[in-house]
Amino acid sequence: MRILASDALIVIDVQNDFCLGGALAVADGDAVIPVIQRIAPLFEHVLLTQDWHTAGHSSFASAHPGRKPFEQVEMSYGVQTLWPDHCVQGSRGAEFHADLKLPQAELVLRKGFRPEIDSYSAFFENDRATATGLATYLRERELSRVFLAGLAYDYCVGFSALDARRLGLPVVIVRDACRGIDLNGSAARMEAEFASAGVEIIDSSELTRDA
Ligand code: VGL
Ligand code: ZN
């Protein structure tokens, strides 16, 4: 697959808390880093997202007395899974993993900073309506196709992919550059949605730079 000047690689949430030893560690999460380091130079445009929660964020189980991580609660905007405290603004866990070295990244998009609402997707918060600004950013920069890599495959990567499709953007997920949480079948559910939404899934070995 040839990469074009109008393509953006969006690296989702490769932060300490989602990696080995982190507060919400994704199994084998660190394994995405060498793959991302290998493919990033093929892209003219690299963008990063950073999960960036307030202390005591409403997506944290600790903010809901009697509730535990990975349970679900009903919020004003629908069902929300509760997570361990993670990616608190300014914490070490919120920092990008030290082995992720992408100084060429043109944008760091922070999300999940509103105390009352979570944001898995890089495009819309979990009400699926509050915009992060990324859609407008891509449009103004004439970046018309997105490649996704990072963590977690079945949450932030997946929601970003589905929202991009909703916006009419072609989406390619680089599968081996992602790892998932797979909570109660979330990965299979997400993949069924990828299929009906037309999200393309490739292996990093399929990527080649346009000559
Ligand atoms: C994520 C759960 C909570 C992710 C972020 O990056 O996939 N998952 N916050
Ligand atoms: Zn989060």
CSV table of N, CA and C in Angstrom, one decimal, residues 13-154:
chain,number,residue,atom,x,y,z
A,13,ASP,N,-2.2,7.2,22.0
A,13,ASP,CA,-2.0,7.0,23.4
A,13,ASP,C,-0.9,6.0,23.8
A,14,VAL,N,0.3,6.1,23.2
A,14,VAL,CA,1.4,5.3,23.6
A,14,VAL,C,2.1,5.9,24.8
A,15,GLN,N,1.4,5.8,25.9
A,15,GLN,CA,1.8,6.4,27.2
A,15,GLN,C,2.1,5.4,28.2
A,16,ASN,N,2.9,5.8,29.2
A,16,ASN,CA,3.4,4.9,30.2
A,16,ASN,C,2.3,4.1,30.9
A,17,ASP,N,1.1,4.7,31.2
A,17,ASP,CA,0.1,4.0,31.9
A,17,ASP,C,-0.5,2.8,31.1
A,18,PHE,N,-0.4,2.8,29.8
A,18,PHE,CA,-0.9,1.8,28.9
A,18,PHE,C,0.2,0.7,28.6
A,19,CYS,N,1.4,1.0,29.1
A,19,CYS,CA,2.5,0.0,28.8
A,19,CYS,C,2.9,-0.7,30.1
A,20,LEU,N,3.9,-1.6,29.9
A,20,LEU,CA,4.3,-2.5,31.0
A,20,LEU,C,4.5,-1.7,32.3
A,21,GLY,N,3.8,-2.2,33.3
A,21,GLY,CA,3.9,-1.6,34.7
A,21,GLY,C,3.0,-0.4,34.9
A,22,GLY,N,2.3,0.0,33.8
A,22,GLY,CA,1.4,1.2,33.9
A,22,GLY,C,0.1,0.9,34.7
A,23,ALA,N,-0.6,1.9,35.0
A,23,ALA,CA,-1.9,1.8,35.8
A,23,ALA,C,-3.0,1.0,35.0
A,24,LEU,N,-3.0,1.1,33.7
A,24,LEU,CA,-3.9,0.5,32.8
A,24,LEU,C,-3.2,-0.2,31.7
A,25,ALA,N,-2.2,-1.1,32.1
A,25,ALA,CA,-1.3,-1.7,31.2
A,25,ALA,C,-2.1,-2.6,30.2
A,26,VAL,N,-1.8,-2.4,28.9
A,26,VAL,CA,-2.4,-3.3,27.9
A,26,VAL,C,-1.4,-4.4,27.7
A,27,ALA,N,-1.9,-5.6,27.6
A,27,ALA,CA,-1.0,-6.8,27.4
A,27,ALA,C,-0.1,-6.6,26.2
A,28,ASP,N,1.2,-6.7,26.4
A,28,ASP,CA,2.1,-6.6,25.4
A,28,ASP,C,2.1,-5.2,24.7
A,29,GLY,N,1.6,-4.2,25.4
A,29,GLY,CA,1.5,-2.9,24.9
A,29,GLY,C,2.8,-2.3,24.3
A,30,ASP,N,3.9,-2.6,25.0
A,30,ASP,CA,5.2,-2.0,24.6
A,30,ASP,C,5.6,-2.5,23.2
A,31,ALA,N,5.0,-3.6,22.8
A,31,ALA,CA,5.4,-4.2,21.5
A,31,ALA,C,5.0,-3.3,20.3
A,32,VAL,N,4.1,-2.4,20.5
A,32,VAL,CA,3.7,-1.5,19.4
A,32,VAL,C,4.8,-0.5,19.1
A,33,ILE,N,5.7,-0.3,20.0
A,33,ILE,CA,6.7,0.8,19.8
A,33,ILE,C,7.7,0.6,18.7
A,34,PRO,N,8.3,-0.6,18.7
A,34,PRO,CA,9.3,-0.8,17.5
A,34,PRO,C,8.6,-0.8,16.2
A,35,VAL,N,7.3,-1.3,16.1
A,35,VAL,CA,6.6,-1.2,14.8
A,35,VAL,C,6.3,0.2,14.4
A,36,ILE,N,5.9,1.0,15.4
A,36,ILE,CA,5.6,2.4,15.1
A,36,ILE,C,6.9,3.2,14.7
A,37,GLN,N,8.0,2.9,15.4
A,37,GLN,CA,9.3,3.5,15.0
A,37,GLN,C,9.7,3.1,13.6
A,38,ARG,N,9.3,1.9,13.2
A,38,ARG,CA,9.7,1.5,11.9
A,38,ARG,C,8.9,2.1,10.8
A,39,ILE,N,7.6,2.3,11.0
A,39,ILE,CA,6.7,2.8,10.0
A,39,ILE,C,6.6,4.3,9.9
A,40,ALA,N,6.8,5.0,11.1
A,40,ALA,CA,6.6,6.4,11.1
A,40,ALA,C,7.4,7.2,10.0
A,41,PRO,N,8.7,6.8,9.8
A,41,PRO,CA,9.5,7.5,8.7
A,41,PRO,C,8.9,7.4,7.3
A,42,LEU,N,8.0,6.5,7.1
A,42,LEU,CA,7.4,6.4,5.8
A,42,LEU,C,6.3,7.5,5.6
A,43,PHE,N,5.9,8.1,6.7
A,43,PHE,CA,4.8,9.1,6.6
A,43,PHE,C,5.4,10.5,6.6
A,44,GLU,N,4.7,11.3,5.8
A,44,GLU,CA,5.1,12.8,5.8
A,44,GLU,C,4.5,13.5,7.0
A,45,HIS,N,3.4,12.9,7.5
A,45,HIS,CA,2.7,13.6,8.6
A,45,HIS,C,2.4,12.6,9.7
A,46,VAL,N,2.9,12.9,10.9
A,46,VAL,CA,2.7,12.0,12.0
A,46,VAL,C,2.0,12.9,13.1
A,47,LEU,N,0.9,12.4,13.7
A,47,LEU,CA,0.2,13.1,14.7
A,47,LEU,C,0.1,12.1,15.9
A,48,LEU,N,0.1,12.7,17.1
A,48,LEU,CA,0.0,11.9,18.3
A,48,LEU,C,-1.2,12.3,19.1
A,49,THR,N,-1.8,11.3,19.8
A,49,THR,CA,-2.8,11.6,20.8
A,49,THR,C,-2.3,11.2,22.2
A,50,GLN,N,-2.8,11.9,23.2
A,50,GLN,CA,-2.4,11.7,24.5
A,50,GLN,C,-3.7,11.8,25.4
A,51,ASP,N,-3.9,10.6,26.1
A,51,ASP,CA,-5.0,10.6,27.0
A,51,ASP,C,-4.6,11.5,28.2
A,52,TRP,N,-5.5,12.4,28.6
A,52,TRP,CA,-5.1,13.5,29.5
A,52,TRP,C,-6.2,13.8,30.5
A,53,HIS,N,-6.3,13.0,31.5
A,53,HIS,CA,-7.4,13.2,32.4
A,53,HIS,C,-7.1,14.1,33.6
A,54,THR,N,-8.1,14.7,34.1
A,54,THR,CA,-8.0,15.5,35.4
A,54,THR,C,-7.9,14.4,36.5
A,55,ALA,N,-7.3,14.8,37.6
A,55,ALA,CA,-7.3,13.9,38.8
A,55,ALA,C,-8.8,13.8,39.2
A,56,GLY,N,-9.2,12.6,39.6
A,56,GLY,CA,-10.6,12.3,40.0
A,56,GLY,C,-11.5,12.3,38.8
A,57,HIS,N,-11.0,12.1,37.7
A,57,HIS,CA,-11.9,12.1,36.4
A,57,HIS,C,-13.1,11.1,36.6
A,58,SER,N,-14.2,11.5,36.0
A,58,SER,CA,-15.4,10.7,36.1
A,58,SER,C,-15.3,9.3,35.4
A,59,SER,N,-14.3,9.0,34.6
A,59,SER,CA,-14.1,7.7,34.1
A,59,SER,C,-13.3,6.8,35.0
A,60,PHE,N,-12.9,7.3,36.1
A,60,PHE,CA,-12.1,6.5,37.1
A,60,PHE,C,-13.1,5.8,38.1
A,61,ALA,N,-12.9,4.6,38.3
A,61,ALA,CA,-13.7,3.9,39.3
A,61,ALA,C,-13.6,4.6,40.7
A,62,SER,N,-12.4,5.1,41.0
A,62,SER,CA,-12.2,5.8,42.3
A,62,SER,C,-13.1,7.0,42.5
A,63,ALA,N,-13.7,7.5,41.4
A,63,ALA,CA,-14.6,8.6,41.5
A,63,ALA,C,-16.1,8.2,41.8
A,64,HIS,N,-16.3,6.8,41.8
A,64,HIS,CA,-17.6,6.3,42.0
A,64,HIS,C,-17.6,5.3,43.2
A,65,PRO,N,-18.0,5.9,44.4
A,65,PRO,CA,-17.9,5.0,45.6
A,65,PRO,C,-18.6,3.7,45.4
A,66,GLY,N,-17.9,2.6,45.8
A,66,GLY,CA,-18.5,1.3,45.8
A,66,GLY,C,-18.3,0.6,44.4
A,67,ARG,N,-17.8,1.3,43.4
A,67,ARG,CA,-17.6,0.7,42.1
A,67,ARG,C,-16.1,0.4,41.9
A,68,LYS,N,-15.9,-0.6,41.1
A,68,LYS,CA,-14.6,-1.1,40.8
A,68,LYS,C,-14.2,-0.9,39.4
A,69,PRO,N,-12.9,-0.9,39.1
A,69,PRO,CA,-12.4,-0.8,37.7
A,69,PRO,C,-13.0,-1.9,36.8
A,70,PHE,N,-13.4,-1.6,35.6
A,70,PHE,CA,-13.9,-2.4,34.6
A,70,PHE,C,-15.4,-2.7,34.7
A,71,GLU,N,-16.0,-2.2,35.8
A,71,GLU,CA,-17.5,-2.2,35.8
A,71,GLU,C,-18.0,-1.1,34.9
A,72,GLN,N,-19.3,-1.1,34.7
A,72,GLN,CA,-19.9,-0.1,33.9
A,72,GLN,C,-20.9,0.7,34.7
A,73,VAL,N,-21.0,2.0,34.4
A,73,VAL,CA,-22.0,2.9,35.0
A,73,VAL,C,-22.7,3.7,33.9
A,74,GLU,N,-23.9,4.1,34.2
A,74,GLU,CA,-24.7,4.9,33.3
A,74,GLU,C,-24.3,6.4,33.6
A,75,MET,N,-23.9,7.1,32.5
A,75,MET,CA,-23.6,8.5,32.7
A,75,MET,C,-24.6,9.2,31.8
A,76,SER,N,-24.6,10.6,31.9
A,76,SER,CA,-25.6,11.3,31.1
A,76,SER,C,-25.5,11.0,29.6
A,77,TYR,N,-24.3,10.6,29.2
A,77,TYR,CA,-24.1,10.4,27.7
A,77,TYR,C,-24.2,8.9,27.3
A,78,GLY,N,-24.5,8.1,28.3
A,78,GLY,CA,-24.6,6.6,28.0
A,78,GLY,C,-23.8,5.8,28.9
A,79,VAL,N,-23.6,4.5,28.5
A,79,VAL,CA,-22.8,3.6,29.4
A,79,VAL,C,-21.3,4.0,29.3
A,80,GLN,N,-20.7,4.0,30.5
A,80,GLN,CA,-19.3,4.3,30.6
A,80,GLN,C,-18.6,3.2,31.4
A,81,THR,N,-17.5,2.6,30.8
A,81,THR,CA,-16.7,1.7,31.6
A,81,THR,C,-15.8,2.4,32.5
A,82,LEU,N,-15.7,1.9,33.7
A,82,LEU,CA,-14.8,2.6,34.7
A,82,LEU,C,-13.4,2.0,34.7
A,83,TRP,N,-12.4,2.8,34.8
A,83,TRP,CA,-11.1,2.4,34.7
A,83,TRP,C,-10.3,2.7,35.9
A,84,PRO,N,-9.2,2.0,36.1
A,84,PRO,CA,-8.2,2.5,37.2
A,84,PRO,C,-7.8,3.9,36.9
A,85,ASP,N,-7.4,4.7,37.9
A,85,ASP,CA,-6.9,6.0,37.6
A,85,ASP,C,-5.7,5.9,36.7
A,86,HIS,N,-5.7,6.7,35.6
A,86,HIS,CA,-4.6,6.6,34.6
A,86,HIS,C,-4.5,7.9,33.9
A,87,CYS,N,-3.3,8.1,33.3
A,87,CYS,CA,-3.0,9.3,32.5
A,87,CYS,C,-3.5,10.6,33.1
A,88,VAL,N,-3.2,10.8,34.4
A,88,VAL,CA,-3.6,12.0,35.0
A,88,VAL,C,-2.6,13.1,34.5
A,89,GLN,N,-3.2,14.2,34.2
A,89,GLN,CA,-2.4,15.4,33.7
A,89,GLN,C,-1.1,15.7,34.5
A,90,GLY,N,0.0,15.7,33.8
A,90,GLY,CA,1.2,16.0,34.5
A,90,GLY,C,1.9,14.8,35.2
A,91,SER,N,1.3,13.7,35.2
A,91,SER,CA,1.9,12.5,35.9
A,91,SER,C,2.8,11.8,35.0
A,92,ARG,N,3.7,10.9,35.6
A,92,ARG,CA,4.6,10.1,34.8
A,92,ARG,C,3.8,9.1,33.9
A,93,GLY,N,2.7,8.6,34.4
A,93,GLY,CA,1.9,7.7,33.6
A,93,GLY,C,1.3,8.3,32.4
A,94,ALA,N,1.1,9.6,32.4
A,94,ALA,CA,0.5,10.3,31.2
A,94,ALA,C,1.6,10.6,30.2
A,95,GLU,N,2.9,10.5,30.5
A,95,GLU,CA,3.9,10.8,29.6
A,95,GLU,C,4.0,9.7,28.5
A,96,PHE,N,4.4,10.1,27.3
A,96,PHE,CA,4.7,9.2,26.3
A,96,PHE,C,5.8,8.2,26.7
A,97,HIS,N,5.7,7.0,26.3
A,97,HIS,CA,6.8,6.0,26.6
A,97,HIS,C,8.1,6.6,26.1
A,98,ALA,N,9.1,6.4,26.9
A,98,ALA,CA,10.4,7.0,26.5
A,98,ALA,C,11.0,6.4,25.2
A,99,ASP,N,10.6,5.2,24.8
A,99,ASP,CA,11.1,4.6,23.6
A,99,ASP,C,10.4,5.1,22.4
A,100,LEU,N,9.3,5.8,22.6
A,100,LEU,CA,8.6,6.4,21.4
A,100,LEU,C,9.3,7.7,21.1
A,101,LYS,N,10.0,7.7,20.0
A,101,LYS,CA,10.8,8.9,19.6
A,101,LYS,C,10.3,9.4,18.3
A,102,LEU,N,9.4,10.4,18.4
A,102,LEU,CA,8.8,10.9,17.1
A,102,LEU,C,8.8,12.4,17.2
A,103,PRO,N,10.0,13.0,17.2
A,103,PRO,CA,10.1,14.5,17.2
A,103,PRO,C,9.5,15.1,16.0
A,104,GLN,N,9.3,14.3,14.9
A,104,GLN,CA,8.7,14.9,13.7
A,104,GLN,C,7.2,15.1,13.9
A,105,ALA,N,6.6,14.6,15.0
A,105,ALA,CA,5.1,14.7,15.1
A,105,ALA,C,4.7,16.2,15.0
A,106,GLU,N,3.7,16.4,14.3
A,106,GLU,CA,3.2,17.8,14.0
A,106,GLU,C,2.1,18.2,14.9
A,107,LEU,N,1.5,17.3,15.6
A,107,LEU,CA,0.4,17.7,16.5
A,107,LEU,C,0.4,16.7,17.7
A,108,VAL,N,0.2,17.2,18.9
A,108,VAL,CA,-0.1,16.3,20.0
A,108,VAL,C,-1.5,16.7,20.4
A,109,LEU,N,-2.5,15.8,20.2
A,109,LEU,CA,-3.9,16.1,20.5
A,109,LEU,C,-4.2,15.5,21.9
A,110,ARG,N,-4.5,16.3,22.8
A,110,ARG,CA,-4.9,15.8,24.2
A,110,ARG,C,-6.4,15.6,24.2
A,111,LYS,N,-6.8,14.6,24.9
A,111,LYS,CA,-8.3,14.2,25.0
A,111,LYS,C,-8.6,13.7,26.3
A,112,GLY,N,-9.9,13.8,26.7
A,112,GLY,CA,-10.3,13.2,28.0
A,112,GLY,C,-10.0,14.2,29.2
A,113,PHE,N,-9.8,15.5,28.8
A,113,PHE,CA,-9.5,16.5,29.9
A,113,PHE,C,-10.7,17.1,30.5
A,114,ARG,N,-11.9,16.8,30.0
A,114,ARG,CA,-13.1,17.3,30.7
A,114,ARG,C,-13.5,16.4,31.8
A,115,PRO,N,-13.6,16.9,33.0
A,115,PRO,CA,-13.8,16.0,34.2
A,115,PRO,C,-15.1,15.1,34.0
A,116,GLU,N,-16.1,15.6,33.4
A,116,GLU,CA,-17.4,14.9,33.4
A,116,GLU,C,-17.6,14.0,32.2
A,117,ILE,N,-16.6,13.9,31.3
A,117,ILE,CA,-16.8,13.0,30.1
A,117,ILE,C,-15.5,12.4,29.7
A,118,ASP,N,-15.6,11.1,29.3
A,118,ASP,CA,-14.4,10.5,28.8
A,118,ASP,C,-14.3,10.7,27.3
A,119,SER,N,-13.1,10.4,26.7
A,119,SER,CA,-13.0,10.5,25.3
A,119,SER,C,-12.0,9.4,24.8
A,120,TYR,N,-12.6,8.4,24.3
A,120,TYR,CA,-11.8,7.3,23.7
A,120,TYR,C,-11.2,7.8,22.3
A,121,SER,N,-12.2,8.3,21.5
A,121,SER,CA,-11.8,8.7,20.2
A,121,SER,C,-11.0,10.0,20.1
A,122,ALA,N,-10.2,10.0,19.1
A,122,ALA,CA,-9.4,11.3,18.8
A,122,ALA,C,-10.3,12.3,18.2
A,123,PHE,N,-11.5,12.0,17.8
A,123,PHE,CA,-12.4,12.9,17.1
A,123,PHE,C,-13.5,13.5,17.9
A,124,PHE,N,-14.2,12.6,18.7
A,124,PHE,CA,-15.3,13.0,19.5
A,124,PHE,C,-15.2,12.4,20.9
A,125,GLU,N,-15.7,13.1,21.9
A,125,GLU,CA,-15.7,12.5,23.2
A,125,GLU,C,-16.8,11.5,23.3
A,126,ASN,N,-17.0,10.8,24.4
A,126,ASN,CA,-17.8,9.6,24.5
A,126,ASN,C,-19.3,9.9,24.3
A,127,ASP,N,-19.7,11.2,24.3
A,127,ASP,CA,-21.1,11.5,23.9
A,127,ASP,C,-21.2,11.4,22.4
A,128,ARG,N,-20.1,11.1,21.7
A,128,ARG,CA,-20.0,11.0,20.2
A,128,ARG,C,-20.4,12.3,19.5
A,129,ALA,N,-20.4,13.4,20.2
A,129,ALA,CA,-20.9,14.7,19.7
A,129,ALA,C,-19.9,15.8,20.0
A,130,THR,N,-19.3,15.9,21.1
A,130,THR,CA,-18.4,16.9,21.5
A,130,THR,C,-17.1,16.7,20.7
A,131,ALA,N,-16.8,17.7,19.8
A,131,ALA,CA,-15.6,17.5,18.9
A,131,ALA,C,-14.3,17.9,19.6
A,132,THR,N,-13.2,17.2,19.3
A,132,THR,CA,-11.9,17.5,19.8
A,132,THR,C,-11.2,18.5,18.9
A,133,GLY,N,-11.7,18.7,17.7
A,133,GLY,CA,-11.0,19.6,16.8
A,133,GLY,C,-10.2,18.9,15.7
A,134,LEU,N,-10.0,17.6,15.9
A,134,LEU,CA,-9.2,16.9,14.9
A,134,LEU,C,-9.7,16.9,13.5
A,135,ALA,N,-11.0,16.8,13.4
A,135,ALA,CA,-11.6,16.7,12.1
A,135,ALA,C,-11.3,18.0,11.3
A,136,THR,N,-11.5,19.1,12.0
A,136,THR,CA,-11.3,20.4,11.3
A,136,THR,C,-9.8,20.6,11.0
A,137,TYR,N,-8.9,20.1,11.9
A,137,TYR,CA,-7.5,20.2,11.7
A,137,TYR,C,-7.1,19.4,10.5
A,138,LEU,N,-7.6,18.2,10.3
A,138,LEU,CA,-7.2,17.4,9.2
A,138,LEU,C,-7.7,18.0,7.9
A,139,ARG,N,-9.0,18.6,8.0
A,139,ARG,CA,-9.6,19.2,6.8
A,139,ARG,C,-8.7,20.4,6.3
A,140,GLU,N,-8.4,21.3,7.3
A,140,GLU,CA,-7.6,22.5,7.0
A,140,GLU,C,-6.3,22.1,6.4
A,141,ARG,N,-5.7,21.1,6.9
A,141,ARG,CA,-4.4,20.7,6.4
A,141,ARG,C,-4.4,19.7,5.2
A,142,GLU,N,-5.6,19.5,4.7
A,142,GLU,CA,-5.9,18.6,3.6
A,142,GLU,C,-5.2,17.2,3.8
A,143,LEU,N,-5.4,16.8,5.0
A,143,LEU,CA,-5.0,15.4,5.3
A,143,LEU,C,-6.3,14.5,5.2
A,144,SER,N,-6.3,13.7,4.2
A,144,SER,CA,-7.6,13.1,3.8
A,144,SER,C,-7.8,11.6,4.1
A,145,ARG,N,-6.7,11.0,4.6
A,145,ARG,CA,-6.8,9.6,4.9
A,145,ARG,C,-6.0,9.4,6.2
A,146,VAL,N,-6.5,8.6,7.1
A,146,VAL,CA,-5.8,8.3,8.4
A,146,VAL,C,-5.4,6.9,8.5
A,147,PHE,N,-4.2,6.7,9.0
A,147,PHE,CA,-3.6,5.4,9.4
A,147,PHE,C,-3.5,5.5,10.9
A,148,LEU,N,-3.9,4.4,11.6
A,148,LEU,CA,-4.0,4.4,13.0
A,148,LEU,C,-3.1,3.3,13.6
A,149,ALA,N,-2.4,3.6,14.7
A,149,ALA,CA,-1.5,2.7,15.4
A,149,ALA,C,-1.6,3.1,16.8
A,150,GLY,N,-1.3,2.1,17.7
A,150,GLY,CA,-1.2,2.5,19.1
A,150,GLY,C,-2.1,1.7,20.0
A,151,LEU,N,-2.5,2.3,21.1
A,151,LEU,CA,-3.3,1.6,22.2
A,151,LEU,C,-4.5,2.4,22.5
A,152,ALA,N,-5.6,1.8,22.9
A,152,ALA,CA,-5.7,0.3,22.8
A,152,ALA,C,-6.6,0.0,21.5
A,153,TYR,N,-6.3,-1.1,20.9
A,153,TYR,CA,-6.9,-1.5,19.6
A,153,TYR,C,-8.4,-1.4,19.7
A,154,ASP,N,-9.0,-1.9,20.8
A,154,ASP,CA,-10.4,-2.0,20.9
A,154,ASP,C,-11.1,-0.9,21.6
